[in-house]
Amino acid sequence: MAMAQEERQADEKYITLLSGHKMPSVGLGTWRSGSSASHSVHTAIVEEGYRHVDTAAEYGVHEEVGKGIKSAMESGTERKDLFITSKIWCSDLAPERVRNALNKTLQELQLDYLDLYLIHWPFRLTDGAHRPPLAGEVLEFDMEGVWREMECLVKDGLVRDIGVCNYTLRKLDRLIKSAQIMPSVCQMEMHPGWRNDKVLEACKKHDIHVTAYSPLGSSDRDLVHDPIVTQVAKKLNKTPAQVLIKWSIQRGTSVIPKSTHDARIKENIQVFGWEIPQDDFQNLNNIKDQRRVLTGEVLFVNKVLGPYLTVGDVWDHED
């Protein structure tokens, strides 16, 4: 009985990707971690047993994350046991810039390879684009050309898996039609306040694994204090954050909660060996006012000059 429970826990802790590589189902997010990233990464790996760290060029914390990974490895963690994800930013989304962008990322992280490299957003911007962008700062994105270069990174052993973030069904379909190496992962905003069911189902259909970002919501949509979430947490004697993270795992997604607080880093991975009962899980699924927190408006929308005049344009009017 105990062995069966251990096996279930092990199954929960890792996902097998299309490539056959295993990805830990809970990772440490590093968005807005700043100078705390090194300590957070070291603590997560060495003290709390995290094996997945998610970062991105645009976060501006690669060097700090790299220091944390290096100190964790100096403490005895082996590189082969870690799963490191990063993302290519919009200003590098041209075929001739992909390899240099990755090389810079590897140098900053002090690594020889990435486990997963993602397209951060499917839009190309000029270097130093304003927020919101001015006329001429949103460029045409050669999705197929960029993806071919990312496929070359896999073939050259610099990246083990490749994938996307913030894709619509339309863009995902376009990519799948031309890809020689399928995206292993699609990373999207997902939480009970924005289930994003359509993208989740489309990815399942193509065996693309989904990672949920912003699993706790945000300051604009604070799900930690949502009455349904707190009610379930009280019933299960768990924290609201643990309930939200577990909801993501029970949906079949991996999840990358961000924190720079040691206690929360510890709390956020204590989500194995228990389940949310089906009725409570369904109550979480039924949370009203479904809407995105991260719309991309400030990054891509110019309401006068376009080419994206509205948030609806950014998401191909699929919401």
XYZ file of C-alpha atoms in Angstrom:
319
model
C 0.000 0.000 0.000
C 2.780 2.408 1.000
C 4.715 1.511 -2.149
C 1.679 2.230 -4.363
C 1.282 5.626 -2.697
C 4.988 6.388 -3.300
C 4.593 5.444 -6.968
C 1.579 7.767 -7.331
C 3.582 10.569 -5.752
C 6.487 9.919 -8.122
C 4.070 10.010 -11.082
C 2.720 13.342 -9.865
C 6.167 14.832 -9.468
C 7.282 14.336 -13.083
C 5.731 14.642 -16.526
C 7.108 12.786 -19.537
C 7.337 15.123 -22.535
C 6.891 14.225 -26.213
C 10.671 13.897 -26.458
C 10.745 11.305 -23.678
C 12.484 13.696 -21.289
C 11.049 14.065 -17.797
C 9.992 17.459 -16.482
C 9.276 18.165 -12.796
C 5.651 19.165 -12.291
C 6.472 21.991 -9.846
C 9.126 24.557 -10.653
C 10.348 27.801 -9.136
C 9.275 30.844 -11.128
C 11.752 33.753 -11.130
C 9.765 36.645 -12.647
C 10.354 39.845 -10.640
C 12.784 38.031 -8.340
C 15.493 40.668 -8.815
C 18.623 40.325 -6.708
C 16.863 37.718 -4.532
C 16.884 35.180 -7.373
C 20.238 33.621 -6.457
C 19.193 32.938 -2.860
C 15.730 31.735 -3.908
C 17.095 29.298 -6.485
C 19.705 27.913 -4.082
C 17.119 27.545 -1.292
C 14.564 25.915 -3.580
C 17.017 23.327 -4.907
C 19.160 22.568 -1.857
C 16.715 23.040 1.015
C 13.340 22.147 -0.518
C 14.128 19.663 -3.284
C 12.973 21.636 -6.323
C 14.479 20.344 -9.551
C 12.830 22.736 -12.013
C 13.702 26.429 -12.360
C 11.882 28.681 -14.835
C 13.415 31.948 -16.004
C 13.602 34.195 -19.086
C 15.932 36.690 -20.751
C 13.351 39.448 -20.268
C 13.235 38.908 -16.497
C 16.770 40.312 -16.244
C 17.789 37.761 -13.588
C 19.766 35.201 -15.598
C 23.050 35.953 -13.852
C 21.465 35.725 -10.397
C 19.667 32.505 -11.330
C 22.961 31.155 -12.678
C 24.699 31.898 -9.386
C 21.954 30.058 -7.514
C 22.204 27.017 -9.800
C 25.998 26.987 -9.527
C 25.938 27.145 -5.716
C 23.325 24.362 -5.646
C 25.548 22.172 -7.796
C 28.518 22.986 -5.559
C 26.352 21.738 -2.682
C 26.005 18.354 -4.372
C 23.072 18.606 -6.802
C 23.973 17.203 -10.216
C 23.171 19.100 -13.406
C 21.488 16.042 -14.928
C 18.930 16.102 -12.111
C 17.910 19.719 -12.809
C 15.430 20.997 -15.387
C 16.210 24.576 -16.433
C 13.793 26.537 -18.621
C 14.397 29.911 -20.236
C 12.732 31.970 -22.936
C 13.794 33.964 -25.970
C 12.562 37.565 -25.945
C 10.613 39.287 -28.731
C 13.532 41.452 -29.917
C 15.480 38.284 -30.774
C 12.659 36.640 -32.742
C 14.463 36.699 -36.078
C 16.110 33.552 -37.461
C 19.579 35.124 -37.526
C 19.355 36.153 -33.851
C 18.128 32.929 -32.218
C 21.488 31.195 -31.682
C 23.198 34.292 -30.314
C 20.287 34.837 -27.926
C 20.627 31.301 -26.614
C 24.412 31.562 -26.297
C 24.012 34.719 -24.214
C 21.444 32.949 -22.017
C 23.753 29.960 -21.491
C 26.660 32.240 -20.656
C 24.622 34.213 -18.114
C 23.247 31.030 -16.524
C 26.726 29.380 -16.561
C 25.276 26.325 -18.312
C 26.213 24.187 -21.314
C 22.619 23.453 -22.318
C 18.993 24.235 -21.476
C 16.376 21.609 -20.784
C 13.648 23.764 -22.326
C 13.770 26.899 -24.495
C 10.504 28.736 -25.123
C 9.315 31.535 -27.395
C 8.211 34.036 -24.736
C 5.541 35.793 -26.851
C 4.746 35.232 -30.555
C 5.476 38.835 -31.582
C 8.665 40.461 -32.813
C 9.715 43.824 -31.377
C 12.586 46.153 -32.190
C 15.432 46.471 -29.678
C 14.381 48.887 -26.940
C 10.721 48.973 -27.999
C 8.582 51.284 -25.875
C 5.686 50.122 -23.703
C 3.221 50.493 -25.303
C 5.075 50.245 -28.637
C 5.467 53.211 -30.947
C 4.893 53.103 -34.700
C 7.266 50.680 -36.394
C 8.341 48.909 -33.186
C 6.222 45.803 -33.804
C 7.785 43.905 -36.698
C 6.700 40.943 -38.788
C 7.403 37.662 -36.974
C 8.873 34.889 -39.130
C 7.509 32.113 -36.916
C 8.559 29.281 -39.222
C 12.091 30.634 -39.668
C 12.599 31.152 -35.940
C 11.267 27.678 -35.168
C 13.680 26.101 -37.703
C 16.556 27.756 -35.844
C 15.246 26.491 -32.523
C 15.049 23.002 -34.006
C 18.728 23.350 -34.953
C 19.534 24.121 -31.295
C 17.966 20.784 -30.344
C 19.902 18.946 -33.068
C 23.137 20.570 -31.860
C 22.547 19.497 -28.243
C 22.302 23.043 -26.877
C 18.633 22.626 -25.944
C 16.821 19.392 -25.068
C 13.245 20.558 -25.699
C 11.619 23.579 -27.318
C 8.218 25.134 -26.881
C 6.080 28.257 -26.782
C 4.319 30.657 -24.409
C 1.239 32.808 -24.828
C 0.105 31.174 -28.063
C -3.418 31.246 -29.441
C -5.045 28.233 -31.106
C -4.515 29.901 -34.460
C -0.799 30.437 -33.906
C -0.344 26.965 -32.428
C -2.014 25.415 -35.459
C 0.252 27.405 -37.784
C 3.355 26.246 -35.923
C 2.328 22.594 -35.833
C 1.837 22.575 -39.623
C 5.460 23.507 -40.294
C 7.311 22.035 -37.298
C 9.728 19.145 -37.789
C 10.245 18.980 -34.013
C 6.932 19.485 -32.254
C 6.738 21.910 -29.343
C 7.078 19.852 -26.160
C 5.565 22.504 -23.903
C 3.102 25.383 -24.157
C 3.343 27.744 -21.174
C 0.188 29.782 -20.530
C -1.522 31.790 -17.810
C -3.818 29.304 -16.064
C -5.581 29.336 -12.704
C -9.186 28.890 -11.532
C -9.857 32.523 -12.525
C -8.672 31.852 -16.097
C -8.900 28.159 -16.890
C -7.968 28.652 -20.545
C -9.784 25.401 -21.377
C -9.569 25.758 -25.165
C -5.776 25.923 -25.244
C -5.446 23.125 -22.684
C -7.642 20.811 -24.771
C -5.862 21.688 -28.031
C -2.488 20.945 -26.461
C -3.708 17.624 -25.057
C -4.910 16.667 -28.536
C -1.375 17.151 -29.876
C 0.419 15.684 -26.815
C 1.895 19.087 -26.006
C 2.364 19.485 -22.271
C 1.011 22.663 -20.661
C 2.767 24.610 -17.911
C 0.598 27.017 -15.915
C 2.110 30.383 -15.023
C 0.631 32.858 -12.519
C -1.101 29.939 -10.745
C -2.018 32.113 -7.764
C -3.385 34.958 -9.871
C -1.827 38.377 -9.271
C -2.338 41.654 -7.466
C -5.073 42.393 -10.038
C -6.755 39.019 -9.414
C -5.768 37.766 -5.969
C -7.029 34.185 -5.923
C -5.277 33.413 -2.632
C -8.084 35.357 -0.939
C -10.909 34.103 -3.147
C -13.658 32.769 -0.824
C -13.996 29.456 -2.688
C -10.230 28.880 -2.562
C -9.997 29.743 1.139
C -12.976 27.512 1.927
C -11.346 24.503 0.205
C -8.008 25.265 1.887
C -9.617 25.360 5.331
C -11.433 22.092 4.700
C -8.216 20.329 3.616
C -6.004 22.012 6.226
C -3.816 23.413 3.434
C -2.882 26.937 2.454
C -4.749 28.666 -0.385
C -1.525 28.687 -2.423
C -1.169 24.923 -2.010
C -4.767 24.417 -3.145
C -4.213 26.557 -6.253
C -0.986 24.748 -7.144
C -2.601 21.366 -6.559
C -5.539 22.365 -8.760
C -3.092 22.915 -11.612
C -1.402 19.554 -11.057
C -4.714 17.680 -10.885
C -5.640 19.271 -14.215
C -2.585 17.632 -15.730
C -0.428 20.742 -16.039
C 2.903 21.558 -14.469
C 3.114 24.787 -12.517
C 5.758 27.434 -11.741
C 4.796 29.474 -8.655
C 7.099 32.413 -8.013
C 8.361 33.411 -4.589
C 11.427 34.963 -3.009
C 10.278 34.064 0.534
C 11.831 30.900 2.001
C 8.649 29.854 3.824
C 6.526 30.164 0.681
C 9.088 28.365 -1.452
C 8.798 25.489 1.030
C 5.000 25.678 1.157
C 4.595 25.719 -2.626
C 6.166 22.306 -3.175
C 4.299 20.537 -0.371
C 1.549 19.540 -2.787
C 2.134 15.794 -3.139
C 0.576 12.861 -1.316
C -2.906 14.427 -1.094
C -5.696 15.401 -3.463
C -8.464 17.951 -3.785
C -11.762 15.976 -3.600
C -13.761 15.990 -6.817
C -16.577 18.199 -5.519
C -14.114 20.836 -4.276
C -12.137 20.571 -7.504
C -15.343 21.241 -9.421
C -16.164 24.240 -7.217
C -12.758 25.687 -8.117
C -13.485 25.035 -11.802
C -16.737 26.958 -11.455
C -15.203 30.233 -10.244
C -16.929 33.038 -12.157
C -15.490 36.080 -13.965
C -13.062 34.161 -16.158
C -10.448 36.601 -17.462
C -6.756 36.958 -18.145
C -4.501 38.812 -15.757
C -1.590 39.175 -18.194
C -3.117 40.484 -21.417
C 0.029 41.690 -23.197
C -1.591 45.088 -23.720
C 1.309 47.179 -22.444
C 3.777 45.175 -24.531
C 2.051 45.048 -27.906
C -1.037 47.267 -28.200
C -0.896 50.696 -29.837
C -4.516 51.838 -29.806
C -3.968 54.396 -32.566
C -1.275 53.062 -34.883
C -1.474 49.284 -34.358
C -0.789 46.813 -35.836
C -2.450 45.480 -32.651
C -5.141 47.994 -31.736
C -6.758 45.964 -28.933
C -6.082 43.098 -26.539
C -8.468 41.075 -28.705
C -6.055 41.521 -31.621
C -3.200 40.127 -29.498
C -5.183 36.972 -28.737
C -6.648 36.533 -32.231
C -10.117 37.277 -30.790
C -10.299 33.749 -29.417
C -11.326 34.689 -25.869
